[in-house]
Coordinates of C-alpha atoms and ligand atoms in Angstrom, one line a residue:
X1 CA -0.1 0.0 0.0
X2 CA 1.3 3.3 -1.0
X3 CA 2.5 5.8 1.9
X4 CA 2.2 9.1 0.2
X5 CA 2.5 11.5 3.0
X6 CA 5.5 9.7 4.3
X7 CA 7.2 9.8 1.1
X8 CA 6.5 13.5 0.6
X9 CA 7.7 14.6 3.9
X10 CA 10.9 12.5 3.7
X11 CA 11.5 14.0 0.4
X12 CA 10.9 17.4 1.6
X13 CA 13.3 16.8 4.6
X14 CA 16.2 15.5 2.2
X15 CA 15.8 18.4 -0.1
X16 CA 16.5 20.3 3.2
X17 CA 15.1 23.5 1.8
X18 CA 15.5 26.9 3.8
X19 CA 12.1 26.9 5.7
X20 CA 10.5 30.1 5.7
X21 CA 7.4 28.6 6.8
X22 CA 6.0 27.2 10.3
X23 CA 7.0 25.5 12.6
X24 CA 9.5 27.7 14.1
X25 CA 12.2 24.9 14.9
X26 CA 12.6 25.2 11.0
X27 CA 13.6 21.3 11.1
X28 CA 16.3 21.9 13.3
X29 CA 16.5 18.8 15.8
X30 CA 16.1 18.9 19.6
X31 CA 13.7 16.0 19.9
X32 CA 15.0 14.2 16.9
X33 CA 11.6 14.3 14.9
X34 CA 11.8 18.1 13.6
X35 CA 13.1 17.5 10.2
X36 CA 9.8 15.4 9.4
X37 CA 7.5 18.0 11.3
X38 CA 6.3 20.2 8.7
X39 CA 3.2 22.6 7.8
X40 CA 0.8 22.5 4.8
X41 CA 3.8 23.6 2.5
X42 CA 3.0 23.4 -1.3
X43 CA 2.6 19.8 -2.0
X44 CA 1.8 18.3 1.3
X45 CA -1.7 18.9 0.5
X46 CA -4.5 20.4 3.0
X47 CA -6.4 18.2 5.7
X48 CA -10.1 18.4 5.2
X49 CA -9.4 19.9 1.7
X50 CA -7.5 17.3 0.5
X51 CA -6.7 16.8 -2.9
X52 CA -3.1 15.2 -3.2
X53 CA -1.1 13.1 -0.9
X54 CA -3.5 13.3 2.2
X55 CA -6.5 12.5 0.0
X56 CA -4.6 9.3 -1.6
X57 CA -3.7 8.3 2.1
X58 CA -7.2 8.9 3.7
X59 CA -8.5 6.7 0.4
X60 CA -6.1 3.9 1.4
X61 CA -7.5 4.0 4.9
X62 CA -11.2 4.1 3.7
X63 CA -10.3 0.9 1.7
X64 CA -8.7 -0.8 4.8
X65 CA -11.6 0.1 6.9
X66 CA -14.4 -0.7 4.3
X67 CA -16.0 2.5 4.6
X68 CA -17.5 5.2 2.1
X69 CA -15.2 8.0 3.6
X70 CA -12.6 8.2 6.2
X71 CA -11.2 11.4 7.4
X72 CA -8.1 11.7 9.5
X73 CA -8.0 13.6 12.9
X74 CA -4.5 14.5 14.5
X75 CA -6.7 15.6 17.6
X76 CA -7.9 12.3 18.8
X77 CA -11.3 10.7 18.6
X78 CA -12.5 14.1 20.5
X79 CA -12.4 15.9 17.4
X80 CA -14.1 13.2 15.2
X81 CA -16.7 12.7 17.8
X82 CA -17.5 16.3 17.8
X83 CA -17.7 16.5 13.8
X84 CA -19.8 13.4 14.1
X85 CA -22.4 14.9 16.3
X86 CA -22.7 18.3 14.4
X87 CA -23.3 16.1 11.5
X88 CA -26.1 14.6 13.3
X89 CA -27.3 18.1 14.1
X90 CA -27.2 19.2 10.3
X91 CA -29.1 16.0 9.6
X92 CA -31.8 16.7 12.0
X93 CA -32.3 20.1 10.5
X94 CA -32.2 18.5 6.9
X95 CA -35.1 16.2 8.3
X96 CA -37.2 19.2 9.4
X97 CA -36.7 18.9 13.1
X98 CA -36.3 21.8 15.3
X99 CA -33.8 20.3 17.6
X100 CA -31.7 17.4 17.4
X101 CA -32.3 14.5 20.0
X102 CA -29.7 11.9 20.5
X103 CA -30.3 8.7 22.7
X104 CA -26.9 7.8 24.2
X105 CA -25.5 5.1 26.5
X106 CA -24.9 6.7 30.0
X107 CA -21.1 5.4 29.9
X108 CA -20.4 8.2 27.2
X109 CA -17.2 9.9 27.3
X110 CA -17.1 13.6 28.2
X111 CA -16.7 14.8 24.9
X112 CA -20.5 14.0 24.3
X113 CA -21.4 16.3 26.9
X114 CA -19.3 18.9 25.9
X115 CA -20.3 18.5 22.2
X116 CA -24.1 18.7 23.5
X117 CA -23.0 22.3 25.1
X118 CA -21.5 23.4 21.9
X119 CA -24.2 22.2 19.7
X120 CA -27.2 22.5 21.9
X121 CA -28.5 19.1 21.0
X122 CA -30.6 17.0 23.5
X123 CA -29.5 13.6 25.1
X124 CA -31.9 10.9 26.1
X125 CA -29.7 8.8 28.3
X126 CA -29.8 4.9 27.9
X127 CA -29.0 3.7 31.3
X128 CA -27.1 0.2 32.0
X129 CA -25.7 -1.7 35.0
X130 CA -23.0 1.0 36.1
X131 CA -21.3 4.1 35.2
X132 CA -18.4 2.8 33.0
X133 CA -20.4 -0.5 31.7
X134 CA -23.8 0.0 29.9
X135 CA -24.1 -3.0 27.9
X136 CA -27.0 -1.6 26.3
X137 CA -29.0 -4.2 24.3
X138 CA -31.0 -4.3 21.5
X139 CA -34.0 -4.7 23.6
X140 CA -33.1 -1.6 25.6
X141 CA -32.8 0.2 22.3
X142 CA -36.1 -1.3 20.8
X143 CA -38.0 -0.5 24.0
X144 CA -36.7 3.0 24.2
X145 CA -37.6 3.8 20.6
X146 CA -41.1 2.1 21.1
X147 CA -42.0 4.6 23.7
X148 CA -40.6 7.5 22.2
X149 CA -43.2 10.1 21.1
X150 CA -40.5 11.7 18.8
X151 CA -37.8 9.2 17.5
X152 CA -34.2 10.6 18.2
X153 CA -31.9 11.3 15.3
X154 CA -29.7 9.0 16.5
X155 CA -28.5 6.4 18.9
X156 CA -25.3 6.7 20.1
X157 CA -23.3 4.1 21.9
X158 CA -19.5 3.6 23.4
X159 CA -18.5 0.1 22.0
X160 CA -16.0 -1.1 23.2
X161 CA -16.3 0.8 26.7
X162 CA -13.3 1.4 28.8
X163 CA -13.8 -1.8 30.5
X164 CA -13.7 -3.7 27.3
X165 CA -17.6 -4.5 26.8
X166 CA -18.8 -4.3 23.3
X167 CA -22.5 -4.2 22.6
X168 CA -24.4 -6.1 19.8
X169 CA -24.0 -3.4 17.2
X170 CA -25.4 -5.5 14.5
X171 CA -28.8 -6.1 16.3
X172 CA -29.0 -2.4 17.2
X173 CA -28.2 -1.1 13.9
X174 CA -31.0 -3.2 12.5
X175 CA -33.6 -2.0 15.2
X176 CA -32.1 1.8 14.6
X177 CA -32.5 1.6 10.8
X178 CA -35.9 0.0 10.8
X179 CA -36.9 2.9 12.6
X180 CA -34.9 5.6 10.4
X181 CA -32.9 6.3 13.2
X182 CA -28.9 6.8 12.7
X183 CA -26.4 4.5 14.6
X184 CA -23.4 6.5 15.6
X185 CA -20.6 4.8 17.4
X186 CA -17.9 6.1 19.7
X187 CA -15.5 3.4 18.9
X188 CA -12.4 5.2 20.2
X189 CA -11.2 1.7 21.8
X190 CA -11.9 -0.6 18.8
X191 CA -10.1 0.6 15.6
X192 CA -8.2 -2.7 15.7
X193 CA -11.7 -4.5 15.7
X194 CA -11.5 -4.6 11.8
X195 CA -8.5 -6.7 11.7
X196 CA -9.6 -9.5 13.8
X197 CA -10.3 -12.9 12.2
X198 CA -13.9 -12.0 12.3
X199 CA -14.1 -8.4 11.6
X200 CA -16.1 -6.8 14.5
X201 CA -15.7 -3.1 13.5
X202 CA -18.9 -0.9 14.2
X203 CA -19.2 0.0 10.3
X204 CA -19.1 -3.5 9.1
X205 CA -21.8 -4.3 11.8
X206 CA -24.0 -1.5 10.5
X207 CA -23.1 1.8 12.1
X208 CA -23.6 4.8 10.1
X209 CA -20.4 6.4 11.4
X210 CA -17.8 5.8 13.8
X211 CA -14.9 7.6 15.5
X212 CA -11.9 5.3 16.2
X213 CA -8.7 6.3 18.0
X214 CA -5.7 4.9 16.0
X215 CA -3.6 5.6 18.8
X216 CA -5.2 3.7 21.6
X217 CA -5.2 0.2 19.8
X218 CA -3.1 0.5 16.7
X219 CA 0.6 1.3 16.3
X220 CA 0.0 5.0 15.9
X221 CA 1.2 8.2 17.7
X222 CA -1.0 9.6 20.5
X223 CA -3.4 11.8 18.8
X224 CA -4.1 9.7 15.7
X225 CA -7.8 9.0 15.0
X226 CA -10.3 8.7 12.1
X227 CA -13.9 9.5 11.4
X228 CA -15.2 6.7 9.4
X229 CA -18.4 7.1 7.4
X230 CA -20.3 4.3 6.0
X231 CA -22.0 3.5 2.7
X232 CA -25.2 3.8 4.5
X233 CA -24.7 7.2 6.2
X234 CA -26.8 10.0 4.8
X235 CA -25.3 11.9 1.8
X236 CA -25.1 14.8 4.0
X237 CA -22.9 12.9 6.1
X238 CA -20.3 12.4 3.4
X239 CA -21.0 15.8 1.7
X240 CA -20.3 17.9 4.8
X241 CA -17.7 15.6 6.6
X242 CA -14.6 17.7 6.0
X243 CA -16.3 21.0 6.8
X244 CA -17.3 19.3 10.1
X245 CA -14.0 18.2 11.1
X246 CA -12.5 21.6 10.0
X247 CA -15.1 23.4 12.2
X248 CA -13.6 21.9 15.5
X249 CA -9.9 21.3 14.1
X250 CA -6.8 23.2 14.6
X251 CA -5.9 24.8 11.5
X252 CA -2.4 23.4 12.1
X253 CA -2.4 19.8 11.9
X254 CA 0.6 17.7 13.0
X255 CA 2.3 16.2 10.0
X256 CA 4.0 14.0 12.4
X257 CA 0.5 12.4 13.2
X258 CA -0.5 12.4 9.6
X259 CA 2.7 10.4 8.7
X260 CA 1.9 8.3 11.5
X261 CA -1.4 7.4 10.0
X262 CA 0.0 7.0 6.7
X263 CA 2.6 4.7 7.5
X264 CA 0.0 2.9 9.7
X265 CA -2.1 2.1 6.6
X266 CA 1.0 0.1 5.2
X267 CA 1.2 -1.8 8.5
X268 CA -2.3 -2.7 8.5
X269 CA -2.0 -3.9 4.9
X270 CA 0.9 -6.1 5.7
X271 CA 1.4 -8.4 8.5
X272 CA -0.8 -6.7 11.1
X273 CA -3.8 -9.2 10.8
X274 CA -1.4 -12.3 11.3
X275 CA 0.3 -10.6 14.3
X276 CA -3.1 -9.6 15.8
X277 CA -4.6 -13.2 15.5
X278 CA -1.6 -14.5 17.2
X279 CA -2.0 -11.6 20.1
X280 CA -5.5 -12.9 20.4
X281 CA -4.5 -16.5 20.7
X282 CA -1.9 -15.5 23.4
X283 CA -4.8 -13.3 25.2
X284 CA -7.1 -16.2 25.3
X285 CA -4.6 -18.3 27.0
X286 CA -3.6 -15.8 29.4
X287 CA -7.5 -15.1 30.4
X288 CA -8.1 -18.5 30.7
X289 CA -4.9 -19.0 33.2
X290 CA -6.0 -16.0 35.1
X291 CA -9.6 -17.1 35.5
X292 CA -8.8 -20.6 36.6
X293 CA -6.7 -19.1 39.0
X294 CA -9.5 -17.2 40.6
X295 CA -9.2 -13.8 39.3
X296 CA -12.4 -12.4 38.0
X297 CA -12.1 -11.2 34.4
X298 CA -14.7 -8.6 32.7
X299 CA -15.2 -7.8 29.4
X300 CA -15.2 -9.4 25.9
X301 CA -12.8 -7.4 23.8
X302 CA -9.8 -9.6 22.9
X303 CA -7.0 -7.5 23.6
X304 CA -8.1 -5.7 26.9
X305 CA -7.8 -7.5 30.3
X306 CA -10.1 -6.2 32.5
X307 CA -9.8 -7.3 36.2
X308 CA -12.3 -6.8 38.8
X309 CA -9.7 -7.6 41.8
X310 CA -11.7 -7.2 45.0
X311 CA -12.9 -10.7 44.7
X312 CA -9.2 -11.9 45.1
X313 CA -8.6 -9.4 47.9
X314 CA -7.1 -6.5 46.3
X315 CA -8.4 -3.1 45.1
X316 CA -7.3 -1.9 41.6
X317 CA -5.1 0.6 43.1
X318 CA -3.2 -2.0 45.3
X319 CA -3.0 -4.2 42.2
X320 CA -1.4 -1.5 39.9
X321 CA 1.0 -0.5 42.6
X322 CA 2.2 -4.2 42.9
X323 CA 2.5 -4.5 39.0
X324 CA 4.4 -1.2 39.1
X325 CA 7.1 -3.0 41.4
X326 CA 7.6 -5.1 38.6
X327 CA 7.7 -2.4 36.1
X328 CA 4.4 -3.3 34.6
X329 CA 2.2 0.0 34.2
X330 CA -1.3 -0.3 33.3
X331 CA -3.8 1.9 31.4
X332 CA -6.5 2.4 34.3
X333 CA -7.1 1.5 37.7
X334 CA -9.6 2.7 40.5
X335 CA -10.7 1.0 43.3
X336 CA -13.0 -1.5 41.6
X337 CA -11.2 -2.4 38.3
X338 CA -7.8 -2.7 36.5
X339 CA -7.4 -2.3 32.8
X340 CA -4.5 -3.4 31.1
X341 CA -4.4 -2.8 27.2
X342 CA -2.4 -5.3 25.3
X343 CA -1.2 -4.7 21.4
X344 CA 0.7 -6.4 18.7
X345 CA 3.6 -4.5 19.9
X346 CA 3.8 -7.2 23.0
X347 CA 5.6 -10.5 22.6
X348 CA 4.2 -13.8 23.6
X349 CA 7.0 -13.8 26.4
X350 CA 5.7 -10.6 27.8
X351 CA 2.2 -12.0 28.1
X352 CA 3.8 -14.9 29.8
X353 CA 5.6 -12.6 32.3
X354 CA 2.3 -10.9 32.9
X355 CA 0.6 -14.1 33.7
X356 CA 3.5 -15.0 36.1
X357 CA 3.1 -11.9 37.9
X358 CA -0.7 -12.3 38.4
X359 CA -0.1 -15.8 39.4
X360 CA 2.5 -15.1 42.1
X361 CA 0.2 -12.8 44.0
X362 CA -1.5 -14.5 47.0
X363 CA -5.0 -14.9 47.2
X364 CA -6.5 -12.6 50.0
X365 CA -10.0 -12.3 51.9
X366 CA -12.3 -10.9 49.2
X367 CA -13.0 -7.1 49.7
X368 CA -16.7 -6.2 49.7
X369 CA -18.7 -3.4 48.1
X370 CA -19.0 -2.0 44.5
X371 CA -18.9 1.4 43.0
X372 CA -22.5 3.1 43.7
X373 CA -24.5 3.5 40.4
X374 CA -25.3 7.1 39.5
X375 CA -28.8 8.0 39.7
X376 CA -31.3 8.8 36.8
X377 CA -31.0 12.4 37.6
X378 CA -33.9 15.0 36.8
X379 CA -32.8 17.5 34.2
X380 CA -33.5 21.2 35.4
X381 CA -31.9 22.9 32.3
X382 CA -30.2 22.2 29.0
X383 CA -26.4 21.1 29.2
X384 CA -25.7 24.2 27.1
X385 CA -27.6 26.6 29.4
X386 CA -26.0 25.1 32.7
X387 CA -22.4 25.2 31.1
X388 CA -22.8 29.0 30.2
X389 CA -24.7 29.9 33.6
X390 CA -22.8 31.7 36.3
X391 CA -21.4 29.0 38.6
X392 CA -20.1 28.8 42.2
X393 CA -17.8 26.0 43.6
X394 CA -19.0 24.4 46.7
X395 CA -18.0 21.3 48.8
X396 CA -19.8 18.3 47.5
X397 CA -21.9 17.8 50.7
X398 CA -23.6 21.3 50.1
X399 CA -24.6 20.6 46.7
X400 CA -27.8 18.6 47.4
X401 CA -30.8 20.0 45.3
X402 CA -28.4 22.2 43.4
X403 CA -27.9 22.1 39.5
X404 CA -24.5 20.8 38.2
X405 CA -22.6 23.0 36.1
X406 CA -19.3 21.5 35.9
X407 CA -18.2 19.9 32.5
X408 CA -14.9 18.5 33.9
X409 CA -16.4 16.3 37.0
X410 CA -15.5 12.7 35.6
X411 CA -14.6 9.7 37.2
X412 CA -11.1 8.9 35.8
X413 CA -11.8 7.5 32.2
X414 CA -13.5 10.8 31.7
X415 CA -17.1 9.4 31.9
X416 CA -19.2 12.3 33.7
X417 CA -20.5 11.2 37.0
X418 CA -23.0 13.8 36.8
X419 CA -24.0 15.7 33.8
X420 CA -24.4 19.4 33.5
X421 CA -28.0 20.8 34.1
X422 CA -28.9 17.9 36.1
X423 CA -30.2 18.2 39.8
X424 CA -27.7 16.7 42.5
X425 CA -29.5 14.0 44.5
X426 CA -28.1 12.2 47.2
X427 CA -27.0 9.2 45.2
X428 CA -25.0 11.6 43.0
X429 CA -23.1 13.1 46.2
X430 CA -22.4 9.4 47.1
X431 CA -21.3 8.7 43.7
X432 CA -19.0 11.7 43.4
X433 CA -17.4 11.2 46.7
X434 CA -16.8 7.5 46.0
X435 CA -14.8 9.0 43.1
X436 CA -12.8 11.0 45.5
X437 CA -14.5 14.3 44.2
X438 CA -14.8 16.7 47.0
X439 CA -15.9 20.0 45.3
X440 CA -18.2 20.8 42.4
X441 CA -19.4 23.8 40.5
X442 CA -23.2 24.4 40.7
X443 CA -25.4 27.1 38.8
X444 CA -25.4 30.1 41.1
Ligands
PLP501 C1 -14.5 6.1 25.1 C2 -13.8 7.0 24.6 N1 -14.2 7.9 23.8 C3 -13.5 8.8 23.4 C4 -12.3 9.2 24.0 C5 -11.4 10.4 23.3 O1 -10.6 9.8 22.5 P1 -9.0 10.8 22.2 O2 -8.4 10.7 23.3 O3 -8.4 9.8 21.0 O4 -9.5 12.0 21.9 C6 -11.8 8.2 24.7 C7 -10.5 8.7 25.7 O5 -10.0 8.1 26.5 C8 -12.5 7.5 25.3 O6 -12.2 6.5 26.3

């Protein structure tokens, strides 16, 4: 597969022109990558107005992911999600709706909430078993749609979630489409799903659009992500996608990240699938060994190891400390969970080392208690109105009955414990305290 962006930038660096353009380092090395860090010079194309090397590279990515259109983001899935939600708002208008309503799993990343504040769409929350894990089923979606007086423009789901749970997107897509509702997927954690022996990517399973962080699960630099649009996405999505991305994006995309995405295409077109299949086999063995040994594992995502360690006598924090003593750093931990993200970059030997480390830990008396579940809070005002209201910061115990106004109070993986505009009740306070949050902003 061609790598036109990498080829262009390498040739440019080798030519060593006098750089009378940004960035200010002029290609002179401090970190070692500056020669390859260019801006949109002649021939380097323009992200979101692509006609040359970026277009060719994005088309390569589109072919690999089986999409109608794929656009690059050098600002993570956060950018792609905002653009995708903006497209949903435009589509709602095109359908003659006054407001755009999105039905979203309550475990959404905070980007959904900040997008609602920016774009002023309404959210109907779909609740699941806990804050981080919603496991929205096809039945949940069917029941929700059946009781709607007016159908939402889109159902928005996070799959995989932070704990490695995926939902039945194929069944949910069928229900959504039968009702004329779009299915939008936050697939930040699932770019690699396309390349499994059995393709489990949201676009393959029927989503209209998905946002994937290449950097989370594929060999790409931090910040690399995609907006994928499927063949069945509304024409408006395809026509307006570049404009939607550029509405929220920096006008200075990183060419290091663009090269990373470009080089990734060649890797994905090469041995990646074979390496991923090997990793999945190693992971199956690792998970089976840990389960047999008594560890409680969660999730169905093949490259994520999610442990609920309390049943084995450890909090997630204690377990993370013990792993850190062995020079093993995990993606995420809190009291209840520890999440390790494995990739094709890990060797079979490293997985064996991980197994030995876990099996060497003595079992202790189980720790009782689990994370409180946030309430289905009453909404006092829109997310946008609450976010733009005058605010005051109060100790959490003084917030009962007040309207939540913070954008940023999330439990660690950026899932909002409470959402702007909601009335804070006792259960929400207990939940915020559980995650160590001592103060929050409320509408004055
Ligand atoms: C579920 C989910 N969605 C979206 C994002 C944002 O992705 P990015 O960091 O690529 O902007 C994250 C980040 O952790 C996430 O966990």
